[in-house]
CSV table of C-alpha atoms in Angstrom, one decimal:
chain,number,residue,atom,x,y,z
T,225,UNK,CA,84.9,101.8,116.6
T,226,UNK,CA,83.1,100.8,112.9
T,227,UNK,CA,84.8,97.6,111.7
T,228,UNK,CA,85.4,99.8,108.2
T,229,UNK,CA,87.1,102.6,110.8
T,230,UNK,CA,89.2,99.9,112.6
T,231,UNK,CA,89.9,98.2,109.0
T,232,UNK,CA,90.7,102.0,108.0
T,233,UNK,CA,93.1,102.5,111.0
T,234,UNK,CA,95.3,99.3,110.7
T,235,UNK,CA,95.8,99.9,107.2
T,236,UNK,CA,97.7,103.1,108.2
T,237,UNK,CA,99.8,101.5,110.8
T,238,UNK,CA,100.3,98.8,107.9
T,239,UNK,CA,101.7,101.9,105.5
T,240,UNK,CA,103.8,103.3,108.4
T,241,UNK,CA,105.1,100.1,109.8
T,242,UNK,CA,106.1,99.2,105.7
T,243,UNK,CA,107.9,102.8,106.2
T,244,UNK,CA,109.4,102.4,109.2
T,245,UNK,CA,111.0,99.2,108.1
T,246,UNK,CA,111.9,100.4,104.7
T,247,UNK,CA,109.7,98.7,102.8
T,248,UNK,CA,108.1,101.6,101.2
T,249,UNK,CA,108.8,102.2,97.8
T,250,UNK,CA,108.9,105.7,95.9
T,251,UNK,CA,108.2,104.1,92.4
T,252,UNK,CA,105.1,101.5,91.6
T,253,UNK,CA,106.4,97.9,89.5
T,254,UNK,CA,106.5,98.2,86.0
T,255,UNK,CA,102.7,98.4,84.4
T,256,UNK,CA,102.7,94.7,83.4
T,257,UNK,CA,103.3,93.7,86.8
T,258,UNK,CA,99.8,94.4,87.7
T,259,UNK,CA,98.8,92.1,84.7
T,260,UNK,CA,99.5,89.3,86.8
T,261,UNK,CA,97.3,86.7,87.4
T,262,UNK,CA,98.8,84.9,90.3
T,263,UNK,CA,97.9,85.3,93.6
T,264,UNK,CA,99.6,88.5,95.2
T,265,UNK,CA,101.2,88.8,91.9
T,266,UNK,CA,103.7,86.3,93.0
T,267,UNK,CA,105.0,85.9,89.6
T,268,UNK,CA,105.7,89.4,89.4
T,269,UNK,CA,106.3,91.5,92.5
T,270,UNK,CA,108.1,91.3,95.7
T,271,UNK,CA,105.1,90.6,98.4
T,272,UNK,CA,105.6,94.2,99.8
T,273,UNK,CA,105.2,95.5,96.3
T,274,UNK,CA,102.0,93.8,96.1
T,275,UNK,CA,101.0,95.2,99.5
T,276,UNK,CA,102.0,98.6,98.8
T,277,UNK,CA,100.7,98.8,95.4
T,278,UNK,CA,97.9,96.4,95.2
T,279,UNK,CA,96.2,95.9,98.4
T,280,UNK,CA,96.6,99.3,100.4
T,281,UNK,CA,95.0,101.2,97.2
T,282,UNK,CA,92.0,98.2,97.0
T,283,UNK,CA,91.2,98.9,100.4
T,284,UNK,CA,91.4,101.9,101.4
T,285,UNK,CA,89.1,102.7,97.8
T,286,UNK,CA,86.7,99.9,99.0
T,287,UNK,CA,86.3,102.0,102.5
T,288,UNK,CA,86.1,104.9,100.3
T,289,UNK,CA,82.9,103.6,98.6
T,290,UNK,CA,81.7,101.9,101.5
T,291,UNK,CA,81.7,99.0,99.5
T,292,UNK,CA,81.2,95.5,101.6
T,293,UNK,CA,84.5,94.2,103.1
T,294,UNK,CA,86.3,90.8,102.2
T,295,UNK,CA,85.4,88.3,104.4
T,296,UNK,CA,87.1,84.7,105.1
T,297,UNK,CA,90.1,87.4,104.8
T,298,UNK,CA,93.8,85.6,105.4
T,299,UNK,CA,97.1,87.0,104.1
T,300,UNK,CA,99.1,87.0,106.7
T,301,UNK,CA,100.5,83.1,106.2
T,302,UNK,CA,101.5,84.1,103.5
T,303,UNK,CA,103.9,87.1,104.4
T,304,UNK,CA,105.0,85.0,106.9
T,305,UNK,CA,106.7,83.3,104.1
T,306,UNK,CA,107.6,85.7,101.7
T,307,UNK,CA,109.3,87.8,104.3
T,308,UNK,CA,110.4,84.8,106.4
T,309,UNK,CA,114.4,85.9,105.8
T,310,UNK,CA,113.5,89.4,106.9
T,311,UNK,CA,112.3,88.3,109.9
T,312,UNK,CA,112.7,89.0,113.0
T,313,UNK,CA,112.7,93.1,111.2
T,314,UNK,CA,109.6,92.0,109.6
T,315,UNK,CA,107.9,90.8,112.8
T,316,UNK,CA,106.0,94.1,113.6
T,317,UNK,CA,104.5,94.1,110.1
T,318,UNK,CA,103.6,90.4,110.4
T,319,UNK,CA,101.6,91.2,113.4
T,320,UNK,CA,99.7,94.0,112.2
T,321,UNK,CA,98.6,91.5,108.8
T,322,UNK,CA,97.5,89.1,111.5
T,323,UNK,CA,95.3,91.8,113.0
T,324,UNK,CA,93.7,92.7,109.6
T,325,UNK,CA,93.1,88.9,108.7
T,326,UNK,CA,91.5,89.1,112.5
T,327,UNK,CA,89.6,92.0,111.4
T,328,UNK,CA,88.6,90.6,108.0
T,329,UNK,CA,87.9,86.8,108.8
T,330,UNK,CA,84.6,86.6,109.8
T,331,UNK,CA,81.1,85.0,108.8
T,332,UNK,CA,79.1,86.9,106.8
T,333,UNK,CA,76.0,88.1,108.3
């Protein structure tokens, strides 16, 4: 399988996994969340919102226009953290971010 097709695939175990443990929300963060400036819109939204909202939609549209792929790629530390009191729930969604940063962190050719 493509990288962009395996990239394409996790992300959708990513959205059902975020269902599956209710993380999914019905309703985006207010407008001026997305103003942020922070990483992962820290200052802003809840590090599922950001996932949800933010990087789902950037990916899936960068696949869409078979745009190049981040490389050097690592988020999952970072979830690691942020949902480090919803763990062990969160673990299944931790592991499939630690795929995509396997996926994504690579040398550029």
């Amino acid at each position: 399988m493509s990288l962009p097709n395996q990239v394409r695939h996790i992300l959708s175990v990513i959205e059902q996994s975020m269902h599956d443990l209710g993380l999914w929300q019905a309703m985006p963060p207010e407008a001026q969340a997305f103003s942020s400036t922070e990483p992962f819109c820290i200052d802003s939204m809840l590090a599922e919102e950001w996932l949800q909202w933010v990087l789902l939609p950037r990916m899936t549209a960068l696949l869409d226009a078979n745009a190049p792929l981040p490389t050097r790629f690592v988020i999952a530390p970072y979830f690691e953290e942020a949902l480090k009191d919803k763990q062990p729930n969160c673990m299944p969604l931790l592991v499939l971010l630690q795929k995509l940063d396997a996926l994504l962190n690579i040398e550029p050719e």
